[in-house]
PDB file of C-alpha atoms in Angstrom:
ATOM      1  CA  UNK J   8      -3.774 -12.150  22.611  1.00 64.00           C
ATOM      2  CA  UNK J   9      -2.610  -9.838  19.829  1.00 61.00           C
ATOM      3  CA  UNK J  10      -0.526  -7.684  22.143  1.00 60.00           C
ATOM      4  CA  UNK J  11       0.923 -10.753  23.867  1.00 61.00           C
ATOM      5  CA  UNK J  12       1.833 -12.273  20.508  1.00 65.00           C
ATOM      6  CA  UNK J  13       3.860  -9.159  19.648  1.00 67.00           C
ATOM      7  CA  UNK J  14       6.594 -10.741  21.753  1.00 62.00           C
ATOM      8  CA  UNK J  15       7.992 -13.806  19.961  1.00 73.00           C
ATOM      9  CA  UNK J  16       8.395 -15.802  23.180  1.00 70.00           C
ATOM     10  CA  UNK J  17       4.814 -15.046  24.214  1.00 68.00           C
ATOM     11  CA  UNK J  18       3.556 -15.973  20.739  1.00 72.00           C
ATOM     12  CA  UNK J  19       5.217 -19.372  21.063  1.00 76.00           C
ATOM     13  CA  UNK J  20       3.720 -19.843  24.542  1.00 70.00           C
ATOM     14  CA  UNK J  21       0.264 -18.937  23.236  1.00 71.00           C
ATOM     15  CA  UNK J  22       0.628 -21.473  20.452  1.00 71.00           C
ATOM     16  CA  UNK J  23       1.922 -24.227  22.739  1.00 69.00           C
ATOM     17  CA  UNK J  24      -0.858 -23.633  25.276  1.00 72.00           C
ATOM     18  CA  UNK J  25      -3.527 -24.528  22.701  1.00 67.00           C
ATOM     19  CA  UNK J  26      -5.023 -21.043  22.803  1.00 67.00           C
ATOM     20  CA  UNK J  27      -4.365 -20.526  19.102  1.00 68.00           C
ATOM     21  CA  UNK J  28      -5.972 -23.724  17.812  1.00 61.00           C
ATOM     22  CA  UNK J  29      -6.853 -27.162  19.098  1.00 57.00           C
ATOM     23  CA  UNK J  30      -7.034 -30.575  17.515  1.00 55.00           C
ATOM     24  CA  UNK J  31     -10.335 -32.143  16.459  1.00 58.00           C
ATOM     25  CA  UNK J  32     -10.681 -34.142  19.680  1.00 57.00           C
ATOM     26  CA  UNK J  33     -10.370 -31.070  21.903  1.00 54.00           C
ATOM     27  CA  UNK J  34     -12.668 -29.122  19.603  1.00 55.00           C
ATOM     28  CA  UNK J  35     -15.284 -31.867  19.916  1.00 50.00           C
ATOM     29  CA  UNK J  36     -15.066 -31.546  23.707  1.00 53.00           C
ATOM     30  CA  UNK J  37     -15.885 -27.844  23.405  1.00 51.00           C
ATOM     31  CA  UNK J  38     -12.397 -26.421  23.960  1.00 47.00           C
ATOM     32  CA  UNK J  39     -12.362 -23.031  22.247  1.00 60.00           C
ATOM     33  CA  UNK J  40      -9.378 -21.443  20.568  1.00 72.00           C
ATOM     34  CA  UNK J  41      -8.695 -18.272  18.636  1.00 78.00           C
ATOM     35  CA  UNK J  42      -9.014 -20.242  15.433  1.00 78.00           C
ATOM     36  CA  UNK J  43     -12.430 -21.672  16.309  1.00 77.00           C
ATOM     37  CA  UNK J  44     -13.678 -18.286  17.520  1.00 78.00           C
ATOM     38  CA  UNK J  45     -12.960 -16.543  14.242  1.00 78.00           C
ATOM     39  CA  UNK J  46     -15.502 -18.726  12.450  1.00 80.00           C
ATOM     40  CA  UNK J  47     -17.984 -18.829  15.327  1.00 82.00           C
ATOM     41  CA  UNK J  48     -18.006 -15.048  15.720  1.00 79.00           C
ATOM     42  CA  UNK J  49     -17.705 -14.163  12.038  1.00 82.00           C
ATOM     43  CA  UNK J  50     -20.709 -11.822  12.224  1.00 87.00           C
ATOM     44  CA  UNK J  51     -19.155  -9.702  15.003  1.00 87.00           C
ATOM     45  CA  UNK J  52     -16.744  -7.380  13.210  1.00 90.00           C
ATOM     46  CA  UNK J  53     -15.026  -6.157  16.377  1.00 93.00           C
ATOM     47  CA  UNK J  54     -14.220  -9.675  17.552  1.00 90.00           C
ATOM     48  CA  UNK J  55     -13.055 -10.655  14.067  1.00 91.00           C
ATOM     49  CA  UNK J  56     -10.759  -7.613  13.985  1.00 93.00           C
ATOM     50  CA  UNK J  57      -9.257  -8.487  17.370  1.00 91.00           C
ATOM     51  CA  UNK J  58      -8.733 -12.094  16.305  1.00 90.00           C
ATOM     52  CA  UNK J  59      -7.197 -11.031  13.007  1.00 93.00           C
ATOM     53  CA  UNK J  60      -4.787  -8.791  14.889  1.00 92.00           C
ATOM     54  CA  UNK J  61      -3.778 -11.748  17.071  1.00 88.00           C
ATOM     55  CA  UNK J  62      -3.275 -13.927  13.979  1.00 89.00           C
ATOM     56  CA  UNK J  63      -1.270 -11.157  12.334  1.00 93.00           C
ATOM     57  CA  UNK J  64       1.097 -11.138  15.319  1.00 90.00           C
ATOM     58  CA  UNK J  65       1.250 -14.945  15.469  1.00 88.00           C
ATOM     59  CA  UNK J  66       2.058 -15.129  11.762  1.00 91.00           C
ATOM     60  CA  UNK J  67       5.182 -13.038  12.416  1.00 90.00           C
ATOM     61  CA  UNK J  68       6.741 -15.820  14.537  1.00 87.00           C
ATOM     62  CA  UNK J  69       8.085 -19.017  12.968  1.00 89.00           C
ATOM     63  CA  UNK J  70       6.666 -21.745  15.214  1.00 88.00           C
ATOM     64  CA  UNK J  71       3.057 -20.525  15.476  1.00 85.00           C
ATOM     65  CA  UNK J  72       3.047 -19.485  11.806  1.00 89.00           C
ATOM     66  CA  UNK J  73       4.288 -22.880  10.621  1.00 89.00           C
ATOM     67  CA  UNK J  74       1.708 -24.657  12.756  1.00 86.00           C
ATOM     68  CA  UNK J  75      -1.129 -22.413  11.580  1.00 86.00           C
ATOM     69  CA  UNK J  76      -0.183 -22.917   7.939  1.00 89.00           C
ATOM     70  CA  UNK J  77       0.242 -26.675   8.228  1.00 88.00           C
ATOM     71  CA  UNK J  78      -2.577 -27.587  10.589  1.00 85.00           C
ATOM     72  CA  UNK J  79      -5.384 -25.131   9.838  1.00 85.00           C
ATOM     73  CA  UNK J  80      -7.206 -23.540   6.926  1.00 88.00           C
ATOM     74  CA  UNK J  81      -6.283 -20.014   8.056  1.00 88.00           C
ATOM     75  CA  UNK J  82      -5.063 -18.886   4.627  1.00 91.00           C
ATOM     76  CA  UNK J  83      -8.310 -19.939   2.945  1.00 90.00           C
ATOM     77  CA  UNK J  84     -10.270 -18.090   5.605  1.00 90.00           C
ATOM     78  CA  UNK J  85      -8.092 -14.984   5.195  1.00 92.00           C
ATOM     79  CA  UNK J  86      -8.576 -15.095   1.432  1.00 91.00           C
ATOM     80  CA  UNK J  87     -12.331 -15.195   1.985  1.00 89.00           C
ATOM     81  CA  UNK J  88     -12.090 -12.195   4.301  1.00 91.00           C
ATOM     82  CA  UNK J  89     -10.703 -10.150   1.414  1.00 88.00           C
ATOM     83  CA  UNK J  90     -14.346 -10.043   0.276  1.00 86.00           C
ATOM     84  CA  UNK J  91     -15.719  -8.865   3.627  1.00 88.00           C
ATOM     85  CA  UNK J  92     -17.892  -5.751   3.611  1.00 90.00           C
ATOM     86  CA  UNK J  93     -15.878  -4.190   6.441  1.00 92.00           C
ATOM     87  CA  UNK J  94     -12.862  -2.332   5.039  1.00 91.00           C
ATOM     88  CA  UNK J  95     -10.827  -2.708   8.259  1.00 94.00           C
ATOM     89  CA  UNK J  96     -11.323  -6.488   8.142  1.00 93.00           C
ATOM     90  CA  UNK J  97     -10.269  -6.586   4.484  1.00 90.00           C
ATOM     91  CA  UNK J  98      -7.137  -4.565   5.246  1.00 93.00           C
ATOM     92  CA  UNK J  99      -6.113  -6.648   8.250  1.00 94.00           C
ATOM     93  CA  UNK J 100      -6.779  -9.906   6.375  1.00 93.00           C
ATOM     94  CA  UNK J 101      -4.600  -8.551   3.578  1.00 93.00           C
ATOM     95  CA  UNK J 102      -1.822  -7.757   6.059  1.00 94.00           C
ATOM     96  CA  UNK J 103      -2.051 -11.277   7.465  1.00 93.00           C
ATOM     97  CA  UNK J 104      -1.795 -12.688   3.955  1.00 94.00           C
ATOM     98  CA  UNK J 105       1.241 -10.483   3.287  1.00 94.00           C
ATOM     99  CA  UNK J 106       2.917 -12.008   6.356  1.00 93.00           C
ATOM    100  CA  UNK J 107       2.126 -15.498   5.049  1.00 93.00           C
ATOM    101  CA  UNK J 108       3.416 -14.669   1.555  1.00 92.00           C
ATOM    102  CA  UNK J 109       6.673 -13.291   2.933  1.00 92.00           C
ATOM    103  CA  UNK J 110       7.332 -16.468   4.900  1.00 88.00           C
ATOM    104  CA  UNK J 111       5.884 -19.214   2.706  1.00 86.00           C
ATOM    105  CA  UNK J 112       6.644 -19.329  -1.000  1.00 87.00           C
ATOM    106  CA  UNK J 113       4.066 -22.073  -1.581  1.00 85.00           C
ATOM    107  CA  UNK J 114       1.258 -19.740  -0.542  1.00 86.00           C
ATOM    108  CA  UNK J 115       2.820 -16.579  -1.982  1.00 85.00           C
ATOM    109  CA  UNK J 116       1.849 -17.200  -5.618  1.00 84.00           C
ATOM    110  CA  UNK J 117      -1.749 -18.081  -4.774  1.00 85.00           C
ATOM    111  CA  UNK J 118      -2.077 -15.050  -2.490  1.00 86.00           C
ATOM    112  CA  UNK J 119      -0.657 -12.702  -5.138  1.00 84.00           C
ATOM    113  CA  UNK J 120      -2.988 -14.181  -7.760  1.00 82.00           C
ATOM    114  CA  UNK J 121      -6.079 -13.783  -5.561  1.00 83.00           C
ATOM    115  CA  UNK J 122      -5.188 -10.214  -4.606  1.00 80.00           C
ATOM    116  CA  UNK J 123      -4.612  -9.380  -8.272  1.00 78.00           C
ATOM    117  CA  UNK J 124      -7.978 -10.893  -9.200  1.00 75.00           C
ATOM    118  CA  UNK J 125      -9.736  -8.966  -6.440  1.00 73.00           C
ATOM    119  CA  UNK J 126      -8.059  -5.682  -7.308  1.00 71.00           C
ATOM    120  CA  UNK J 127      -8.685  -6.027 -11.032  1.00 72.00           C
ATOM    121  CA  UNK J 128     -12.045  -7.816 -10.927  1.00 67.00           C
ATOM    122  CA  UNK J 129     -13.927  -5.526 -13.323  1.00 61.00           C
ATOM    123  CA  UNK J 130     -11.033  -5.287 -15.749  1.00 66.00           C
ATOM    124  CA  UNK J 131     -10.632  -9.077 -15.808  1.00 62.00           C
ATOM    125  CA  UNK J 132     -14.356  -9.506 -16.538  1.00 67.00           C
ATOM    126  CA  UNK J 133     -14.046  -7.204 -19.558  1.00 67.00           C
ATOM    127  CA  UNK J 134     -10.950  -9.030 -20.794  1.00 66.00           C
ATOM    128  CA  UNK J 135     -12.718 -12.378 -20.410  1.00 66.00           C
ATOM    129  CA  UNK J 136     -15.671 -11.091 -22.464  1.00 68.00           C
ATOM    130  CA  UNK J 137     -13.321  -9.786 -25.179  1.00 65.00           C
ATOM    131  CA  UNK J 138     -11.376 -13.049 -25.234  1.00 69.00           C
ATOM    132  CA  UNK J 139     -14.613 -15.022 -25.531  1.00 63.00           C
ATOM    133  CA  UNK J 140     -15.671 -12.924 -28.529  1.00 70.00           C
ATOM    134  CA  UNK J 141     -12.239 -13.313 -30.143  1.00 70.00           C
ATOM    135  CA  UNK J 142     -12.389 -17.065 -29.545  1.00 61.00           C
ATOM    136  CA  UNK J 143     -15.785 -17.345 -31.244  1.00 62.00           C
ATOM    137  CA  UNK J 144     -14.536 -15.245 -34.162  1.00 66.00           C
ATOM    138  CA  UNK J 145     -11.438 -17.420 -34.542  1.00 66.00           C
ATOM    139  CA  UNK J 146     -13.546 -20.559 -34.309  1.00 63.00           C
ATOM    140  CA  UNK J 147     -15.856 -19.315 -37.085  1.00 65.00           C
ATOM    141  CA  UNK J 148     -12.840 -18.517 -39.297  1.00 66.00           C
ATOM    142  CA  UNK J 149     -11.231 -21.866 -38.540  1.00 62.00           C
ATOM    143  CA  UNK J 150     -14.448 -23.753 -39.325  1.00 62.00           C
ATOM    144  CA  UNK J 151     -14.795 -21.923 -42.643  1.00 62.00           C
ATOM    145  CA  UNK J 152     -11.184 -22.671 -43.595  1.00 64.00           C
ATOM    146  CA  UNK J 153     -11.460 -26.343 -42.673  1.00 59.00           C
ATOM    147  CA  UNK J 154     -14.621 -26.796 -44.697  1.00 57.00           C
ATOM    148  CA  UNK J 155     -13.212 -24.830 -47.643  1.00 54.00           C
ATOM    149  CA  UNK J 156     -16.513 -23.066 -47.572  1.00 49.00           C
ATOM    150  CA  UNK J 157     -17.251 -19.391 -47.824  1.00 52.00           C
ATOM    151  CA  UNK J 158     -17.252 -17.652 -44.498  1.00 49.00           C
ATOM    152  CA  UNK J 159     -20.655 -16.882 -43.070  1.00 53.00           C
ATOM    153  CA  UNK J 160     -20.187 -13.349 -41.751  1.00 54.00           C
ATOM    154  CA  UNK J 161     -23.154 -13.766 -39.433  1.00 57.00           C
ATOM    155  CA  UNK J 162     -20.970 -16.034 -37.290  1.00 53.00           C
ATOM    156  CA  UNK J 163     -18.536 -13.201 -36.581  1.00 53.00           C
ATOM    157  CA  UNK J 164     -19.070 -10.780 -33.725  1.00 54.00           C
ATOM    158  CA  UNK J 165     -19.858  -7.126 -34.413  1.00 57.00           C
ATOM    159  CA  UNK J 166     -16.473  -6.063 -33.073  1.00 53.00           C
ATOM    160  CA  UNK J 167     -14.587  -8.256 -35.557  1.00 51.00           C
ATOM    161  CA  UNK J 168     -16.621  -6.893 -38.436  1.00 50.00           C
ATOM    162  CA  UNK J 169     -15.993  -3.305 -37.339  1.00 59.00           C
ATOM    163  CA  UNK J 170     -12.231  -3.923 -37.080  1.00 58.00           C
ATOM    164  CA  UNK J 171     -11.865  -5.951 -40.287  1.00 56.00           C
ATOM    165  CA  UNK J 172     -14.844  -4.972 -42.389  1.00 53.00           C
TER     166      UNK J 172
END
């Protein structure tokens, strides 16, 4: 399906033939689509890679891309795949998300934010810890000022005391 979808006309035909995704009624009857297979076969990396390649191609063409974005949860699934243990899956999911971001400004900001968070996960954790300490220090100072009471230095973090002590 991925190679077929490389041709825009074929991608549209694939979409219109219900091979890409089906409605709830057809799904209940057991009709399988590329979209349903990606969740059913999520443990089989090779199948997931082939399906991601097909979605990558489909996301390059307006009609199938618009339908996928409006009628499925493909972006959420692709965002989840950024955490996959398989590097090839992560890379292809990222490429799919790039295609979505280029075509859909509504998703672009959320995709950029998630990729930034993933790329800078450890750094963001450290910043969050530092900000939490600074917040507690500021809260202790604010409480002391509001009460017109002497500041209890035991309420300040070690880092604040080292910087200001």
